Amino acid sequence: MHIPAPVTLVTGSARGLGFEIAQHFQDRGDKVHVVWRSDEARGAELYEMFDARTHRCDLADPEQADALVERIFQIDGKLDHVVHCVGDYMEAPLEDTELEDWQALLGSNLMTAVHLTNALREPMREQEFGSLVFLTCAGVSNYKARRNCAAYAAAKSALHSFCRSLAIQEAPHGIRVNTIAPGLVPHGAAHPATLDPALQQALPMGRAGTLEEVAQAALWLSSAHSSYAVGVELCVSGGLLM
Ligand SMILES: NC(=O)c1ccc[n+]([C@@H]2O[C@H](COP(=O)([O-])OP(=O)(O)OC[C@H]3O[C@@H](n4cnc5c(N)ncnc54)[C@H](OP(=O)(O)O)[C@@H]3O)[C@@H](O)[C@H]2O)c1
């Protein structure tokens, strides 16, 4: 019997965690749709790597999110898994956090997820199957006070809360919603704080995480192996919360 390959959308996939995750899903055999926003040359590279399933999209714009999902259904007729990796970071004490910073951080971390979800809710419900994974941040979602990144912490906490509401609403429709909370994961474009030896050594595991370790968590949450996991925040953070 021929089983069609899963169709997966990974956002924030031009670089960093999103790119690593997209590669892992492609290696699993999925048809992977990737999204780039600003770097046209990178978009051309992704086009070659992901069999033309490449989309330019600013997910801060709800119309672009709608068009992205519509195009994926036109191309592949379904969408099994989504891993949403968009989410800007910023460090500043509260007194230096401007109104535009609040809007930008909430826009990037929360509203892109809202727009994407609004776009895919109906077609995925019709399938009565699917998984959505969102990237939060270990220690930020409701647990730990932050001195230097309040807007990011508030935005990720809002995303965490949104995802739990989404999980409870979509579970009866066969759509599982979960989150991954990475800790420190350095890569070429990550914030320099991810390379801070003092921060790394303060973790119980004494080191930063790897892109591969987060990608494996995304694969698990988007597989039959996690078929009873709903509303979970999977911390992949070297023990940050202990
Ligand atoms: N790396 C870590 O240590 C760490 C730790 C905890 C949580 N996380 C979370 O994990 C996720 C991925 O992290 P990362 O380090 O890989 O992030 P990253 O290096 O900042 O990459 C994010 C990607 O998202 C894209 N993007 C941003 N805003 C967008 C928008 N409005 N529409 C479409 N694409 C947009 C960016 O595209 P452009 O290139 O066009 O800007 C970029 O390619 C984020 O949610 C982050 O908060 C990361």
Coordinates of C-alpha atoms and ligand atoms in Angstrom, one line a residue:
M1 CA 0.0 0.0 0.0
H2 CA 1.3 3.4 -0.9
I3 CA 1.4 5.8 2.0
P4 CA 1.7 9.4 0.9
A5 CA 4.6 11.4 2.4
P6 CA 3.6 13.8 5.2
V7 CA 3.5 17.5 4.3
T8 CA 5.2 19.8 6.7
L9 CA 5.5 23.6 7.0
V10 CA 8.4 25.0 9.0
T11 CA 8.4 28.7 9.4
G12 CA 11.4 30.8 10.4
S13 CA 13.3 28.3 8.3
A14 CA 15.8 30.5 6.5
R15 CA 18.3 29.9 9.3
G16 CA 18.9 28.7 12.8
L17 CA 16.5 26.3 14.5
G18 CA 13.9 26.5 11.7
F19 CA 16.4 25.6 9.0
E20 CA 17.8 22.6 11.0
I21 CA 14.3 21.4 11.8
A22 CA 13.3 21.7 8.1
Q23 CA 16.3 19.6 7.1
H24 CA 15.4 16.9 9.6
F25 CA 11.8 16.6 8.4
Q26 CA 13.1 16.4 4.8
D27 CA 15.5 13.6 5.8
R28 CA 12.5 11.8 7.4
G29 CA 10.8 11.8 4.0
D30 CA 8.4 14.7 4.5
K31 CA 7.5 17.2 1.7
V32 CA 8.8 20.3 3.5
H33 CA 7.6 23.8 2.8
V34 CA 10.0 26.5 4.1
V35 CA 9.5 30.2 4.5
W36 CA 11.9 33.1 4.1
R37 CA 11.2 36.8 4.6
S38 CA 14.1 39.1 3.9
D39 CA 17.1 37.5 2.2
E40 CA 16.4 36.9 -1.5
A41 CA 19.7 35.1 -2.1
R42 CA 18.9 32.7 0.7
G43 CA 15.4 32.2 -0.7
A44 CA 17.0 31.0 -4.0
E45 CA 19.2 28.5 -2.1
L46 CA 16.2 27.2 -0.2
Y47 CA 14.4 26.8 -3.5
E48 CA 17.0 24.3 -4.6
M49 CA 17.2 22.5 -1.3
F50 CA 13.5 22.0 -0.7
D51 CA 12.3 21.0 -4.1
A52 CA 10.8 24.5 -4.8
R53 CA 8.5 24.3 -1.8
T54 CA 9.7 27.7 -0.8
H55 CA 7.6 30.8 0.1
R56 CA 8.4 34.4 0.7
C57 CA 6.1 35.4 3.5
D58 CA 6.0 38.0 6.3
L59 CA 3.8 36.2 8.9
A60 CA 3.2 39.5 10.7
D61 CA 0.7 40.1 7.8
P62 CA -2.5 38.0 8.2
E63 CA -3.2 38.1 4.4
Q64 CA 0.3 36.7 3.7
A65 CA -0.3 34.0 6.2
D66 CA -3.6 33.1 4.5
A67 CA -1.9 33.1 1.1
L68 CA 0.9 30.8 2.3
V69 CA -1.5 28.2 3.6
E70 CA -3.7 28.3 0.5
R71 CA -0.6 27.8 -1.7
I72 CA 0.5 24.8 0.3
F73 CA -2.9 23.1 -0.1
Q74 CA -2.8 24.0 -3.8
I75 CA 0.6 22.3 -4.2
D76 CA 0.3 19.2 -1.9
G77 CA -3.4 19.0 -1.1
K78 CA -2.9 18.7 2.6
L79 CA -0.8 19.9 5.6
D80 CA 0.1 17.3 8.3
H81 CA 2.6 19.1 10.5
V82 CA 3.5 22.7 11.2
V83 CA 6.6 23.9 13.2
H84 CA 6.5 27.6 13.8
C85 CA 10.0 28.9 14.6
V86 CA 9.5 32.7 14.2
G87 CA 10.2 34.8 17.3
D88 CA 12.5 37.8 17.6
Y89 CA 14.6 38.3 20.7
M90 CA 15.7 41.6 22.4
E91 CA 17.6 42.5 25.5
A92 CA 16.9 45.7 27.4
P93 CA 15.9 46.7 30.9
L94 CA 12.3 47.7 31.2
E95 CA 13.0 51.4 31.4
D96 CA 14.7 51.2 28.0
T97 CA 12.0 49.2 26.3
E98 CA 10.1 51.5 24.0
L99 CA 6.5 51.1 22.8
E100 CA 7.7 50.0 19.4
D101 CA 9.8 47.3 21.0
W102 CA 6.7 45.9 22.8
Q103 CA 4.8 46.0 19.6
A104 CA 7.6 44.3 17.6
L105 CA 8.2 41.6 20.2
L106 CA 4.5 40.8 20.6
G107 CA 4.0 41.0 16.9
S108 CA 6.8 38.6 16.1
N109 CA 6.3 36.0 18.9
L110 CA 2.6 36.1 19.4
M111 CA 0.8 37.6 16.4
T112 CA 2.6 35.6 13.8
A113 CA 1.4 32.4 15.6
V114 CA -2.1 33.8 15.7
H115 CA -2.1 34.7 12.0
L116 CA -0.8 31.3 11.0
T117 CA -3.3 29.5 13.2
N118 CA -6.2 31.5 11.8
A119 CA -5.0 30.6 8.2
L120 CA -4.7 26.9 8.8
R121 CA -7.5 26.1 11.3
E122 CA -10.3 25.3 8.9
P123 CA -8.4 23.3 6.3
M124 CA -6.6 21.3 9.0
R125 CA -9.9 20.7 10.9
E126 CA -11.3 19.3 7.6
Q127 CA -8.5 16.8 7.6
E128 CA -9.3 15.8 11.2
F129 CA -5.6 15.2 11.6
G130 CA -2.4 17.2 12.2
S131 CA 0.2 18.5 14.6
L132 CA 1.3 22.1 15.4
V133 CA 4.5 22.8 17.3
F134 CA 5.4 26.3 18.5
L135 CA 8.8 27.4 19.9
T136 CA 8.6 29.1 23.3
C137 CA 11.6 29.6 25.6
A138 CA 12.7 27.6 28.6
G139 CA 12.2 29.5 31.9
V140 CA 10.3 32.3 30.3
S141 CA 6.8 30.9 29.9
N142 CA 5.3 31.9 33.3
Y143 CA 8.1 30.6 35.5
K144 CA 11.1 32.8 35.8
A145 CA 11.5 36.6 36.1
R146 CA 13.9 38.2 33.7
R147 CA 15.8 41.3 34.4
N148 CA 16.9 42.2 30.9
C149 CA 14.3 40.9 28.4
A150 CA 10.8 41.6 29.8
A151 CA 9.2 42.2 26.4
Y152 CA 10.5 38.9 25.0
A153 CA 9.5 37.1 28.3
A154 CA 6.0 38.6 28.2
A155 CA 5.6 37.8 24.5
K156 CA 6.7 34.2 25.0
S157 CA 4.5 33.8 28.0
A158 CA 1.6 35.1 25.9
L159 CA 2.5 32.6 23.2
H160 CA 2.6 29.8 25.8
S161 CA -0.8 30.7 27.0
F162 CA -2.2 31.0 23.5
C163 CA -0.8 27.5 22.6
R164 CA -2.5 25.9 25.6
S165 CA -5.8 27.4 24.7
L166 CA -5.3 26.3 21.1
A167 CA -4.4 22.8 22.2
I168 CA -7.6 22.4 24.2
Q169 CA -9.7 23.7 21.3
E170 CA -8.1 21.7 18.5
A171 CA -7.7 18.3 20.3
P172 CA -11.3 17.3 19.6
H173 CA -10.6 18.0 15.9
G174 CA -7.6 15.6 15.8
I175 CA -5.0 18.3 15.8
R176 CA -2.4 18.1 18.5
V177 CA -0.7 21.3 19.7
N178 CA 2.5 21.3 21.7
T179 CA 5.5 23.6 22.3
I180 CA 9.2 23.2 22.6
A181 CA 11.1 25.4 25.0
P182 CA 14.7 25.6 24.1
G183 CA 17.3 27.0 26.4
L184 CA 20.6 28.3 25.0
V185 CA 21.1 27.2 21.4
P186 CA 23.9 29.0 19.6
H187 CA 24.0 29.2 15.8
G188 CA 25.5 31.7 13.3
A189 CA 22.7 34.3 13.7
A190 CA 21.7 33.6 17.3
H191 CA 22.0 36.2 20.1
P192 CA 25.6 36.4 21.5
A193 CA 24.1 35.6 25.0
T194 CA 23.8 31.9 23.8
L195 CA 27.6 31.8 23.7
D196 CA 28.1 33.2 27.2
P197 CA 30.2 30.6 29.1
A198 CA 28.8 31.8 32.5
L199 CA 25.2 31.1 31.3
Q200 CA 26.2 27.8 29.9
Q201 CA 28.0 26.6 33.0
A202 CA 25.1 27.6 35.2
L203 CA 23.0 25.0 33.5
P204 CA 22.8 21.6 35.2
M205 CA 24.3 20.0 32.0
G206 CA 27.0 22.7 31.9
R207 CA 26.7 23.3 28.2
A208 CA 24.5 24.9 25.5
G209 CA 22.1 22.8 23.5
T210 CA 22.5 21.9 19.8
L211 CA 20.3 22.6 16.8
E212 CA 20.1 18.8 16.4
E213 CA 18.7 18.3 19.9
V214 CA 15.9 20.7 19.3
A215 CA 15.1 19.3 15.9
Q216 CA 14.8 15.8 17.4
A217 CA 12.2 17.1 19.8
A218 CA 10.3 18.6 16.9
L219 CA 10.4 15.3 15.0
W220 CA 9.0 13.5 18.0
L221 CA 6.2 15.9 18.6
S222 CA 5.3 15.6 14.9
S223 CA 5.2 11.8 14.8
A224 CA 2.9 8.9 15.9
H225 CA 5.3 8.3 18.8
S226 CA 3.8 11.3 20.6
S227 CA 0.2 10.6 19.6
Y228 CA -1.1 11.2 23.1
A229 CA 0.9 14.3 23.9
V230 CA -1.3 17.5 23.8
G231 CA -0.6 20.8 25.4
V232 CA 2.9 19.8 26.4
E233 CA 5.7 22.3 26.8
L234 CA 8.8 20.1 26.1
C235 CA 11.8 21.8 27.7
V236 CA 15.0 21.0 25.8
S237 CA 17.2 23.2 27.9
G238 CA 19.8 21.2 29.7
G239 CA 17.9 21.3 33.0
L240 CA 17.4 25.1 33.1
L241 CA 14.3 24.9 35.2
M242 CA 15.6 22.6 37.9
Ligands
LIG1 N1 18.4 30.1 19.6 C1 18.1 30.0 20.9 O1 18.9 29.9 21.8 C2 16.6 30.0 21.4 C3 16.3 29.9 22.7 C4 15.0 29.9 23.1 C5 14.0 30.0 22.2 N2 14.3 30.2 20.9 C6 13.2 30.4 20.0 O2 13.3 29.5 18.9 C7 12.8 30.1 17.7 C8 13.9 30.0 16.6 O3 15.1 30.5 17.2 P1 16.3 31.0 16.2 O4 17.4 31.3 17.2 O5 16.5 29.9 15.2 O6 15.7 32.3 15.6 P2 16.4 33.3 14.5 O7 17.8 33.0 14.3 O8 16.0 34.7 15.0 O9 15.5 33.0 13.2 C9 14.2 33.3 13.1 C10 13.7 33.3 11.7 O10 12.4 33.7 11.7 C11 12.2 34.6 10.6 N3 11.2 35.6 10.9 C12 11.2 36.5 11.8 N4 10.1 37.3 11.8 C13 9.4 36.8 10.7 C14 8.1 37.1 10.2 N5 7.4 38.1 10.6 N6 7.6 36.4 9.1 C15 8.4 35.4 8.6 N7 9.6 35.0 9.1 C16 10.1 35.7 10.2 C17 13.6 35.3 10.4 O11 13.6 35.7 9.0 P3 14.6 36.9 8.5 O12 15.9 36.2 8.3 O13 14.0 37.3 7.3 O14 14.6 37.9 9.7 C18 14.5 34.1 10.7 O15 14.9 33.4 9.6 C19 12.4 31.5 18.1 O16 11.0 31.5 18.3 C20 13.2 31.8 19.3 O17 12.6 32.7 20.2 C21 15.6 30.2 20.5

